[in-house]
Amino acid sequence: MSGAPAPAIILFGSPGSGKGTQAKLLGQCINGPHISTGDMLRSHIEAGDEIGCDSEKLLKAGKLVPDEWVNELVKERLAAPDCRTGVILDGYPRTLPQARVLMDLLARSGFRPAVIHLVVDYEKIVRRLSGRRQCPVCGTLYSLKTNPPKVPGICDLDGAALVTREDDRETVIRQRLSEYESLTRPLLDYFRKAGVPMFEINGAGAAPEEISGRICSQLEASGLAANRAEAAHPQTSVTP
Ligand code: ADP
């Protein structure tokens, strides 16, 4: 990799803290793909391949899949040419062994990591996730309350019928939160000790676009993201 190190933005937070939504919106200031291990696993389940069949039960129960599987998926994905300018990681790493593998990979490939920690109260999360719908085709997430589709039950982008994820039922949500609390939350300490820049962002009480605006401002201020106006219109000059 040549030039300035590409940013590897790690979106961190409990299930339902808005990582997927923010990952999509961060495209305005980070030039690189959104890598979601949850979406990758769901595509394998849909394809019915070996990793999909092995993961399906675990996902439905709100349990994490073994580290080696996701480590391998991410390792392969990070080697793709579209990652050269940067990446937005959503839902990975989620355990200490995953974090160690990722930090090693990023260091060897010349990425500059930063953690965005989306903080949201757990009771709000349970309410949020049980009202969540997803497009099975493009993955876009909607919230019945704060971000509904224009036509009820239909994806704004491709017209597909929206679905409720099986793991968005309340008992499974609570299981996912407990996995987060015991296995994932401790990573904050690991990142702190490793000296990875970390930004705490309130993930509630504002529109998703406003939250992503705050994240981009922080990333721009620390030199991790290009200025948004420049990124959106690289060659345009302002006409009076
Ligand atoms: P959320 O962050 O809302 O829980 P995701 O789509 O990120 O949703 O993940 C859904 C499920 O996929 C998780 O509950 C887990 O079973 C599996 N999964 C996703 N990423 C990982 C990971 N990094 N390690 C282990 N399991 C994962």
PDB file of C-alpha atoms and ligand atoms in Angstrom:
ATOM      1  CA  MET A   1       0.000   0.000   0.000  1.00  0.00           C
ATOM      2  CA  SER A   2       1.349   3.429  -0.920  1.00  0.00           C
ATOM      3  CA  GLY A   3       0.698   6.956   0.387  1.00  0.00           C
ATOM      4  CA  ALA A   4      -1.094   7.725   3.665  1.00  0.00           C
ATOM      5  CA  PRO A   5      -2.270   4.650   5.558  1.00  0.00           C
ATOM      6  CA  ALA A   6      -5.862   3.738   4.712  1.00  0.00           C
ATOM      7  CA  PRO A   7      -8.301   4.078   7.620  1.00  0.00           C
ATOM      8  CA  ALA A   8      -9.871   0.936   9.104  1.00  0.00           C
ATOM      9  CA  ILE A   9     -12.886   2.218  10.996  1.00  0.00           C
ATOM     10  CA  ILE A  10     -14.103  -0.295  13.579  1.00  0.00           C
ATOM     11  CA  LEU A  11     -17.756   0.345  14.414  1.00  0.00           C
ATOM     12  CA  PHE A  12     -18.152  -0.897  17.927  1.00  0.00           C
ATOM     13  CA  GLY A  13     -21.244  -1.156  20.102  1.00  0.00           C
ATOM     14  CA  SER A  14     -23.899  -3.545  21.332  1.00  0.00           C
ATOM     15  CA  PRO A  15     -26.301  -5.237  18.935  1.00  0.00           C
ATOM     16  CA  GLY A  16     -28.806  -2.614  17.824  1.00  0.00           C
ATOM     17  CA  SER A  17     -26.563   0.340  18.605  1.00  0.00           C
ATOM     18  CA  GLY A  18     -26.782   1.385  14.939  1.00  0.00           C
ATOM     19  CA  LYS A  19     -23.524  -0.017  13.572  1.00  0.00           C
ATOM     20  CA  GLY A  20     -25.063  -1.207  10.288  1.00  0.00           C
ATOM     21  CA  THR A  21     -26.899   2.060   9.686  1.00  0.00           C
ATOM     22  CA  GLN A  22     -23.844   4.152  10.503  1.00  0.00           C
ATOM     23  CA  ALA A  23     -21.572   1.951   8.393  1.00  0.00           C
ATOM     24  CA  LYS A  24     -23.687   2.769   5.338  1.00  0.00           C
ATOM     25  CA  LEU A  25     -23.810   6.504   6.129  1.00  0.00           C
ATOM     26  CA  LEU A  26     -20.062   6.736   6.771  1.00  0.00           C
ATOM     27  CA  GLY A  27     -19.534   6.293   3.040  1.00  0.00           C
ATOM     28  CA  GLN A  28     -19.809  10.110   2.963  1.00  0.00           C
ATOM     29  CA  CYS A  29     -16.404  10.486   4.597  1.00  0.00           C
ATOM     30  CA  ILE A  30     -14.665   7.104   4.326  1.00  0.00           C
ATOM     31  CA  ASN A  31     -13.770   5.844   0.904  1.00  0.00           C
ATOM     32  CA  GLY A  32     -14.021   2.069   1.201  1.00  0.00           C
ATOM     33  CA  PRO A  33     -16.457  -0.823   1.560  1.00  0.00           C
ATOM     34  CA  HIS A  34     -18.726  -1.649   4.485  1.00  0.00           C
ATOM     35  CA  ILE A  35     -17.667  -5.044   5.818  1.00  0.00           C
ATOM     36  CA  SER A  36     -20.293  -6.669   8.035  1.00  0.00           C
ATOM     37  CA  THR A  37     -19.544 -10.169   9.321  1.00  0.00           C
ATOM     38  CA  GLY A  38     -23.250 -10.558  10.190  1.00  0.00           C
ATOM     39  CA  ASP A  39     -24.257  -9.784   6.570  1.00  0.00           C
ATOM     40  CA  MET A  40     -21.505 -12.090   5.266  1.00  0.00           C
ATOM     41  CA  LEU A  41     -22.739 -14.950   7.449  1.00  0.00           C
ATOM     42  CA  ARG A  42     -26.349 -14.328   6.390  1.00  0.00           C
ATOM     43  CA  SER A  43     -25.326 -14.510   2.706  1.00  0.00           C
ATOM     44  CA  HIS A  44     -23.626 -17.850   3.382  1.00  0.00           C
ATOM     45  CA  ILE A  45     -26.805 -19.068   5.096  1.00  0.00           C
ATOM     46  CA  GLU A  46     -28.838 -17.978   2.087  1.00  0.00           C
ATOM     47  CA  ALA A  47     -26.395 -19.705  -0.266  1.00  0.00           C
ATOM     48  CA  GLY A  48     -26.750 -22.871   1.841  1.00  0.00           C
ATOM     49  CA  ASP A  49     -23.003 -23.562   1.774  1.00  0.00           C
ATOM     50  CA  GLU A  50     -20.983 -25.263   4.509  1.00  0.00           C
ATOM     51  CA  ILE A  51     -20.222 -22.205   6.623  1.00  0.00           C
ATOM     52  CA  GLY A  52     -23.845 -21.081   6.176  1.00  0.00           C
ATOM     53  CA  CYS A  53     -25.278 -24.400   7.361  1.00  0.00           C
ATOM     54  CA  ASP A  54     -22.916 -24.478  10.329  1.00  0.00           C
ATOM     55  CA  SER A  55     -23.707 -20.870  11.328  1.00  0.00           C
ATOM     56  CA  GLU A  56     -27.468 -20.856  10.961  1.00  0.00           C
ATOM     57  CA  LYS A  57     -28.390 -22.332  14.364  1.00  0.00           C
ATOM     58  CA  LEU A  58     -25.919 -20.101  16.203  1.00  0.00           C
ATOM     59  CA  LEU A  59     -27.248 -16.926  14.572  1.00  0.00           C
ATOM     60  CA  LYS A  60     -30.838 -17.889  15.299  1.00  0.00           C
ATOM     61  CA  ALA A  61     -29.948 -18.434  18.954  1.00  0.00           C
ATOM     62  CA  GLY A  62     -28.098 -15.106  19.223  1.00  0.00           C
ATOM     63  CA  LYS A  63     -24.756 -16.851  19.848  1.00  0.00           C
ATOM     64  CA  LEU A  64     -21.419 -15.969  18.297  1.00  0.00           C
ATOM     65  CA  VAL A  65     -19.923 -18.214  15.621  1.00  0.00           C
ATOM     66  CA  PRO A  66     -16.366 -19.557  16.182  1.00  0.00           C
ATOM     67  CA  ASP A  67     -13.581 -17.006  15.778  1.00  0.00           C
ATOM     68  CA  GLU A  68     -11.733 -18.926  13.026  1.00  0.00           C
ATOM     69  CA  TRP A  69     -14.711 -18.702  10.661  1.00  0.00           C
ATOM     70  CA  VAL A  70     -15.115 -14.932  10.830  1.00  0.00           C
ATOM     71  CA  ASN A  71     -11.360 -14.344  10.961  1.00  0.00           C
ATOM     72  CA  GLU A  72     -11.013 -16.203   7.673  1.00  0.00           C
ATOM     73  CA  LEU A  73     -13.919 -14.309   6.047  1.00  0.00           C
ATOM     74  CA  VAL A  74     -12.484 -10.931   7.052  1.00  0.00           C
ATOM     75  CA  LYS A  75      -8.928 -11.840   6.092  1.00  0.00           C
ATOM     76  CA  GLU A  76     -10.048 -12.729   2.565  1.00  0.00           C
ATOM     77  CA  ARG A  77     -12.270  -9.666   2.275  1.00  0.00           C
ATOM     78  CA  LEU A  78      -9.546  -7.233   3.391  1.00  0.00           C
ATOM     79  CA  ALA A  79      -7.268  -8.497   0.637  1.00  0.00           C
ATOM     80  CA  ALA A  80      -9.717  -7.338  -2.090  1.00  0.00           C
ATOM     81  CA  PRO A  81      -8.622  -4.316  -4.152  1.00  0.00           C
ATOM     82  CA  ASP A  82     -11.593  -2.138  -3.092  1.00  0.00           C
ATOM     83  CA  CYS A  83     -10.221  -2.111   0.477  1.00  0.00           C
ATOM     84  CA  ARG A  84      -7.065  -0.265  -0.523  1.00  0.00           C
ATOM     85  CA  THR A  85      -8.494   3.179   0.248  1.00  0.00           C
ATOM     86  CA  GLY A  86     -10.072   2.200   3.572  1.00  0.00           C
ATOM     87  CA  VAL A  87     -12.668  -0.042   5.213  1.00  0.00           C
ATOM     88  CA  ILE A  88     -15.596   0.242   7.584  1.00  0.00           C
ATOM     89  CA  LEU A  89     -15.836  -2.801   9.846  1.00  0.00           C
ATOM     90  CA  ASP A  90     -19.224  -3.560  11.372  1.00  0.00           C
ATOM     91  CA  GLY A  91     -19.659  -6.340  13.937  1.00  0.00           C
ATOM     92  CA  TYR A  92     -16.024  -7.422  13.843  1.00  0.00           C
ATOM     93  CA  PRO A  93     -14.010  -7.942  15.973  1.00  0.00           C
ATOM     94  CA  ARG A  94     -16.310  -9.264  18.682  1.00  0.00           C
ATOM     95  CA  THR A  95     -13.929 -11.323  20.848  1.00  0.00           C
ATOM     96  CA  LEU A  96     -10.376 -10.897  22.089  1.00  0.00           C
ATOM     97  CA  PRO A  97      -8.915 -13.515  19.702  1.00  0.00           C
ATOM     98  CA  GLN A  98     -10.677 -11.772  16.784  1.00  0.00           C
ATOM     99  CA  ALA A  99      -9.286  -8.398  17.887  1.00  0.00           C
ATOM    100  CA  ARG A 100      -5.748  -9.799  18.057  1.00  0.00           C
ATOM    101  CA  VAL A 101      -6.010 -11.314  14.574  1.00  0.00           C
ATOM    102  CA  LEU A 102      -7.441  -8.081  13.171  1.00  0.00           C
ATOM    103  CA  MET A 103      -4.824  -5.808  14.717  1.00  0.00           C
ATOM    104  CA  ASP A 104      -2.097  -8.023  13.315  1.00  0.00           C
ATOM    105  CA  LEU A 105      -3.701  -8.060   9.858  1.00  0.00           C
ATOM    106  CA  LEU A 106      -4.210  -4.283   9.827  1.00  0.00           C
ATOM    107  CA  ALA A 107      -0.648  -3.617  10.922  1.00  0.00           C
ATOM    108  CA  ARG A 108       0.744  -5.937   8.246  1.00  0.00           C
ATOM    109  CA  SER A 109      -1.422  -4.425   5.515  1.00  0.00           C
ATOM    110  CA  GLY A 110      -0.655  -0.832   6.515  1.00  0.00           C
ATOM    111  CA  PHE A 111      -4.126   0.234   7.726  1.00  0.00           C
ATOM    112  CA  ARG A 112      -4.651   2.858  10.384  1.00  0.00           C
ATOM    113  CA  PRO A 113      -7.308   1.598  12.823  1.00  0.00           C
ATOM    114  CA  ALA A 114      -9.767   3.717  14.818  1.00  0.00           C
ATOM    115  CA  VAL A 115     -12.717   2.672  16.972  1.00  0.00           C
ATOM    116  CA  ILE A 116     -16.101   4.377  16.920  1.00  0.00           C
ATOM    117  CA  HIS A 117     -17.958   3.309  20.048  1.00  0.00           C
ATOM    118  CA  LEU A 118     -21.716   3.810  19.655  1.00  0.00           C
ATOM    119  CA  VAL A 119     -23.219   4.079  23.119  1.00  0.00           C
ATOM    120  CA  VAL A 120     -26.936   3.267  23.569  1.00  0.00           C
ATOM    121  CA  ASP A 121     -28.918   2.256  26.649  1.00  0.00           C
ATOM    122  CA  TYR A 122     -29.901  -1.487  26.630  1.00  0.00           C
ATOM    123  CA  GLU A 123     -33.643  -0.941  27.193  1.00  0.00           C
ATOM    124  CA  LYS A 124     -33.705   1.412  24.216  1.00  0.00           C
ATOM    125  CA  ILE A 125     -31.933  -1.293  22.219  1.00  0.00           C
ATOM    126  CA  VAL A 126     -34.573  -3.908  22.981  1.00  0.00           C
ATOM    127  CA  ARG A 127     -37.278  -1.460  21.828  1.00  0.00           C
ATOM    128  CA  ARG A 128     -35.252  -0.530  18.759  1.00  0.00           C
ATOM    129  CA  LEU A 129     -34.466  -4.068  17.619  1.00  0.00           C
ATOM    130  CA  SER A 130     -37.963  -5.426  18.060  1.00  0.00           C
ATOM    131  CA  GLY A 131     -39.209  -2.657  15.714  1.00  0.00           C
ATOM    132  CA  ARG A 132     -36.512  -3.265  13.136  1.00  0.00           C
ATOM    133  CA  ARG A 133     -37.089  -4.506   9.578  1.00  0.00           C
ATOM    134  CA  GLN A 134     -34.487  -5.381   6.952  1.00  0.00           C
ATOM    135  CA  CYS A 135     -34.471  -5.619   3.168  1.00  0.00           C
ATOM    136  CA  PRO A 136     -33.476  -9.206   2.307  1.00  0.00           C
ATOM    137  CA  VAL A 137     -32.033  -8.013  -1.032  1.00  0.00           C
ATOM    138  CA  CYS A 138     -29.844  -4.970  -0.282  1.00  0.00           C
ATOM    139  CA  GLY A 139     -29.564  -5.242   3.517  1.00  0.00           C
ATOM    140  CA  THR A 140     -30.941  -1.758   4.247  1.00  0.00           C
ATOM    141  CA  LEU A 141     -32.327  -1.489   7.769  1.00  0.00           C
ATOM    142  CA  TYR A 142     -35.505   0.380   8.713  1.00  0.00           C
ATOM    143  CA  SER A 143     -37.005   1.261  12.041  1.00  0.00           C
ATOM    144  CA  LEU A 144     -40.788   1.302  12.246  1.00  0.00           C
ATOM    145  CA  LYS A 145     -40.563   4.286  14.590  1.00  0.00           C
ATOM    146  CA  THR A 146     -37.617   6.461  13.607  1.00  0.00           C
ATOM    147  CA  ASN A 147     -36.775   5.509  10.043  1.00  0.00           C
ATOM    148  CA  PRO A 148     -39.776   3.826   8.370  1.00  0.00           C
ATOM    149  CA  PRO A 149     -39.814   2.941   4.662  1.00  0.00           C
ATOM    150  CA  LYS A 150     -41.834   5.296   2.435  1.00  0.00           C
ATOM    151  CA  VAL A 151     -44.335   2.506   1.668  1.00  0.00           C
ATOM    152  CA  PRO A 152     -44.989   0.265   4.708  1.00  0.00           C
ATOM    153  CA  GLY A 153     -43.244  -3.098   4.415  1.00  0.00           C
ATOM    154  CA  ILE A 154     -41.404  -2.238   1.174  1.00  0.00           C
ATOM    155  CA  CYS A 155     -37.733  -1.341   0.663  1.00  0.00           C
ATOM    156  CA  ASP A 156     -37.305   2.229  -0.665  1.00  0.00           C
ATOM    157  CA  LEU A 157     -34.317   1.193  -2.770  1.00  0.00           C
ATOM    158  CA  ASP A 158     -35.416  -1.960  -4.565  1.00  0.00           C
ATOM    159  CA  GLY A 159     -39.085  -2.580  -3.757  1.00  0.00           C
ATOM    160  CA  ALA A 160     -38.448  -5.911  -1.978  1.00  0.00           C
ATOM    161  CA  ALA A 161     -40.738  -6.960   0.895  1.00  0.00           C
ATOM    162  CA  LEU A 162     -39.046  -6.193   4.229  1.00  0.00           C
ATOM    163  CA  VAL A 163     -38.505  -8.948   6.796  1.00  0.00           C
ATOM    164  CA  THR A 164     -37.965  -9.213  10.560  1.00  0.00           C
ATOM    165  CA  ARG A 165     -34.723 -10.998  11.357  1.00  0.00           C
ATOM    166  CA  GLU A 166     -35.284 -14.112  13.460  1.00  0.00           C
ATOM    167  CA  ASP A 167     -32.709 -12.915  15.950  1.00  0.00           C
ATOM    168  CA  ASP A 168     -34.683  -9.686  16.501  1.00  0.00           C
ATOM    169  CA  ARG A 169     -37.148 -11.453  18.838  1.00  0.00           C
ATOM    170  CA  GLU A 170     -36.892 -10.217  22.420  1.00  0.00           C
ATOM    171  CA  THR A 171     -35.478 -13.398  24.039  1.00  0.00           C
ATOM    172  CA  VAL A 172     -32.816 -13.635  21.333  1.00  0.00           C
ATOM    173  CA  ILE A 173     -32.065  -9.905  21.631  1.00  0.00           C
ATOM    174  CA  ARG A 174     -31.394 -10.386  25.354  1.00  0.00           C
ATOM    175  CA  GLN A 175     -29.104 -13.342  24.566  1.00  0.00           C
ATOM    176  CA  ARG A 176     -27.185 -11.202  22.032  1.00  0.00           C
ATOM    177  CA  LEU A 177     -26.828  -8.423  24.593  1.00  0.00           C
ATOM    178  CA  SER A 178     -25.477 -10.879  27.127  1.00  0.00           C
ATOM    179  CA  GLU A 179     -22.937 -12.234  24.606  1.00  0.00           C
ATOM    180  CA  TYR A 180     -21.926  -8.631  23.934  1.00  0.00           C
ATOM    181  CA  GLU A 181     -21.544  -7.840  27.627  1.00  0.00           C
ATOM    182  CA  SER A 182     -19.348 -10.849  28.417  1.00  0.00           C
ATOM    183  CA  LEU A 183     -17.309 -11.340  25.220  1.00  0.00           C
ATOM    184  CA  THR A 184     -17.289  -8.097  23.234  1.00  0.00           C
ATOM    185  CA  ARG A 185     -17.463  -5.145  25.624  1.00  0.00           C
ATOM    186  CA  PRO A 186     -14.106  -6.066  27.235  1.00  0.00           C
ATOM    187  CA  LEU A 187     -12.435  -5.274  23.882  1.00  0.00           C
ATOM    188  CA  LEU A 188     -12.744  -1.572  24.675  1.00  0.00           C
ATOM    189  CA  ASP A 189     -10.044  -2.091  27.257  1.00  0.00           C
ATOM    190  CA  TYR A 190      -7.919  -4.006  24.765  1.00  0.00           C
ATOM    191  CA  PHE A 191      -8.160  -1.194  22.181  1.00  0.00           C
ATOM    192  CA  ARG A 192      -7.359   1.416  24.826  1.00  0.00           C
ATOM    193  CA  LYS A 193      -4.239  -0.482  25.907  1.00  0.00           C
ATOM    194  CA  ALA A 194      -3.207  -1.006  22.281  1.00  0.00           C
ATOM    195  CA  GLY A 195      -3.363   2.769  21.765  1.00  0.00           C
ATOM    196  CA  VAL A 196      -6.046   2.624  19.068  1.00  0.00           C
ATOM    197  CA  PRO A 197      -7.811   6.028  18.786  1.00  0.00           C
ATOM    198  CA  MET A 198     -11.329   5.683  20.165  1.00  0.00           C
ATOM    199  CA  PHE A 199     -14.317   7.985  19.792  1.00  0.00           C
ATOM    200  CA  GLU A 200     -17.341   7.637  22.065  1.00  0.00           C
ATOM    201  CA  ILE A 201     -20.486   8.664  20.237  1.00  0.00           C
ATOM    202  CA  ASN A 202     -24.000   8.879  21.661  1.00  0.00           C
ATOM    203  CA  GLY A 203     -25.902   6.528  19.352  1.00  0.00           C
ATOM    204  CA  ALA A 204     -29.384   7.655  20.412  1.00  0.00           C
ATOM    205  CA  GLY A 205     -31.546  10.761  20.620  1.00  0.00           C
ATOM    206  CA  ALA A 206     -30.681  12.090  17.149  1.00  0.00           C
ATOM    207  CA  ALA A 207     -31.389  11.184  13.522  1.00  0.00           C
ATOM    208  CA  PRO A 208     -28.939   8.654  12.023  1.00  0.00           C
ATOM    209  CA  GLU A 209     -27.650  11.342   9.595  1.00  0.00           C
ATOM    210  CA  GLU A 210     -26.900  13.671  12.485  1.00  0.00           C
ATOM    211  CA  ILE A 211     -25.003  10.921  14.312  1.00  0.00           C
ATOM    212  CA  SER A 212     -22.988  10.069  11.194  1.00  0.00           C
ATOM    213  CA  GLY A 213     -22.232  13.774  10.742  1.00  0.00           C
ATOM    214  CA  ARG A 214     -20.748  13.841  14.245  1.00  0.00           C
ATOM    215  CA  ILE A 215     -18.683  10.726  13.545  1.00  0.00           C
ATOM    216  CA  CYS A 216     -17.318  12.156  10.292  1.00  0.00           C
ATOM    217  CA  SER A 217     -16.436  15.447  11.997  1.00  0.00           C
ATOM    218  CA  GLN A 218     -14.428  13.563  14.617  1.00  0.00           C
ATOM    219  CA  LEU A 219     -12.703  11.441  11.969  1.00  0.00           C
ATOM    220  CA  GLU A 220     -11.916  14.501   9.850  1.00  0.00           C
ATOM    221  CA  ALA A 221     -10.556  16.391  12.839  1.00  0.00           C
ATOM    222  CA  SER A 222      -8.160  13.529  13.549  1.00  0.00           C
ATOM    223  CA  GLY A 223      -7.058  13.204   9.951  1.00  0.00           C
ATOM    224  CA  LEU A 224      -8.679   9.780   9.522  1.00  0.00           C
ATOM    225  CA  ALA A 225     -11.234  10.910   6.952  1.00  0.00           C
ATOM    226  CA  ALA A 226     -11.164  13.234   3.978  1.00  0.00           C
ATOM    227  CA  ASN A 227     -13.124  16.434   4.187  1.00  0.00           C
ATOM    228  CA  ARG A 228     -16.736  15.565   3.184  1.00  0.00           C
ATOM    229  CA  ALA A 229     -17.203  18.391   0.666  1.00  0.00           C
ATOM    230  CA  GLU A 230     -13.988  17.405  -1.096  1.00  0.00           C
ATOM    231  CA  ALA A 231     -14.819  13.706  -0.983  1.00  0.00           C
ATOM    232  CA  ALA A 232     -18.267  14.301  -2.534  1.00  0.00           C
ATOM    233  CA  HIS A 233     -17.126  16.759  -5.250  1.00  0.00           C
ATOM    234  CA  PRO A 234     -13.423  16.188  -5.854  1.00  0.00           C
ATOM    235  CA  GLN A 235     -13.242  18.329  -9.003  1.00  0.00           C
ATOM    236  CA  THR A 236     -15.999  20.876  -8.593  1.00  0.00           C
ATOM    237  CA  SER A 237     -15.265  24.478  -7.845  1.00  0.00           C
ATOM    238  CA  VAL A 238     -17.769  26.736  -6.166  1.00  0.00           C
ATOM    239  CA  THR A 239     -19.521  29.065  -8.606  1.00  0.00           C
ATOM    240  CA  PRO A 240     -20.896  32.317  -7.236  1.00  0.00           C
TER     241      PRO A 240
HETATM  242  P1  ADP B   1     -25.921  -7.327  15.591  1.00  0.00           P
HETATM  243  O1  ADP B   1     -24.676  -6.494  15.700  1.00  0.00           O
HETATM  244  O2  ADP B   1     -27.152  -6.484  15.538  1.00  0.00           O
HETATM  245  O3  ADP B   1     -25.991  -8.451  16.578  1.00  0.00           O
HETATM  246  P2  ADP B   1     -24.898  -8.706  13.226  1.00  0.00           P
HETATM  247  O4  ADP B   1     -25.563  -8.738  11.914  1.00  0.00           O
HETATM  248  O5  ADP B   1     -23.619  -7.975  13.346  1.00  0.00           O
HETATM  249  O6  ADP B   1     -25.993  -8.088  14.205  1.00  0.00           O
HETATM  250  O7  ADP B   1     -24.630 -10.185  13.761  1.00  0.00           O
HETATM  251  C1  ADP B   1     -25.641 -11.174  13.749  1.00  0.00           C
HETATM  252  C2  ADP B   1     -25.101 -12.495  14.276  1.00  0.00           C
HETATM  253  O8  ADP B   1     -24.039 -12.962  13.421  1.00  0.00           O
HETATM  254  C3  ADP B   1     -24.483 -12.450  15.660  1.00  0.00           C
HETATM  255  O9  ADP B   1     -25.447 -12.548  16.683  1.00  0.00           O
HETATM  256  C4  ADP B   1     -23.544 -13.677  15.590  1.00  0.00           C
HETATM  257  O10 ADP B   1     -24.303 -14.856  15.722  1.00  0.00           O
HETATM  258  C5  ADP B   1     -23.018 -13.621  14.167  1.00  0.00           C
HETATM  259  N1  ADP B   1     -21.768 -12.816  14.059  1.00  0.00           N
HETATM  260  C6  ADP B   1     -21.614 -11.654  13.367  1.00  0.00           C
HETATM  261  N2  ADP B   1     -20.361 -11.173  13.481  1.00  0.00           N
HETATM  262  C7  ADP B   1     -19.694 -12.056  14.266  1.00  0.00           C
HETATM  263  C8  ADP B   1     -18.373 -12.113  14.776  1.00  0.00           C
HETATM  264  N3  ADP B   1     -17.471 -11.145  14.512  1.00  0.00           N
HETATM  265  N4  ADP B   1     -18.026 -13.165  15.555  1.00  0.00           N
HETATM  266  C9  ADP B   1     -18.900 -14.146  15.826  1.00  0.00           C
HETATM  267  N5  ADP B   1     -20.185 -14.145  15.412  1.00  0.00           N
HETATM  268  C10 ADP B   1     -20.583 -13.118  14.628  1.00  0.00           C
END
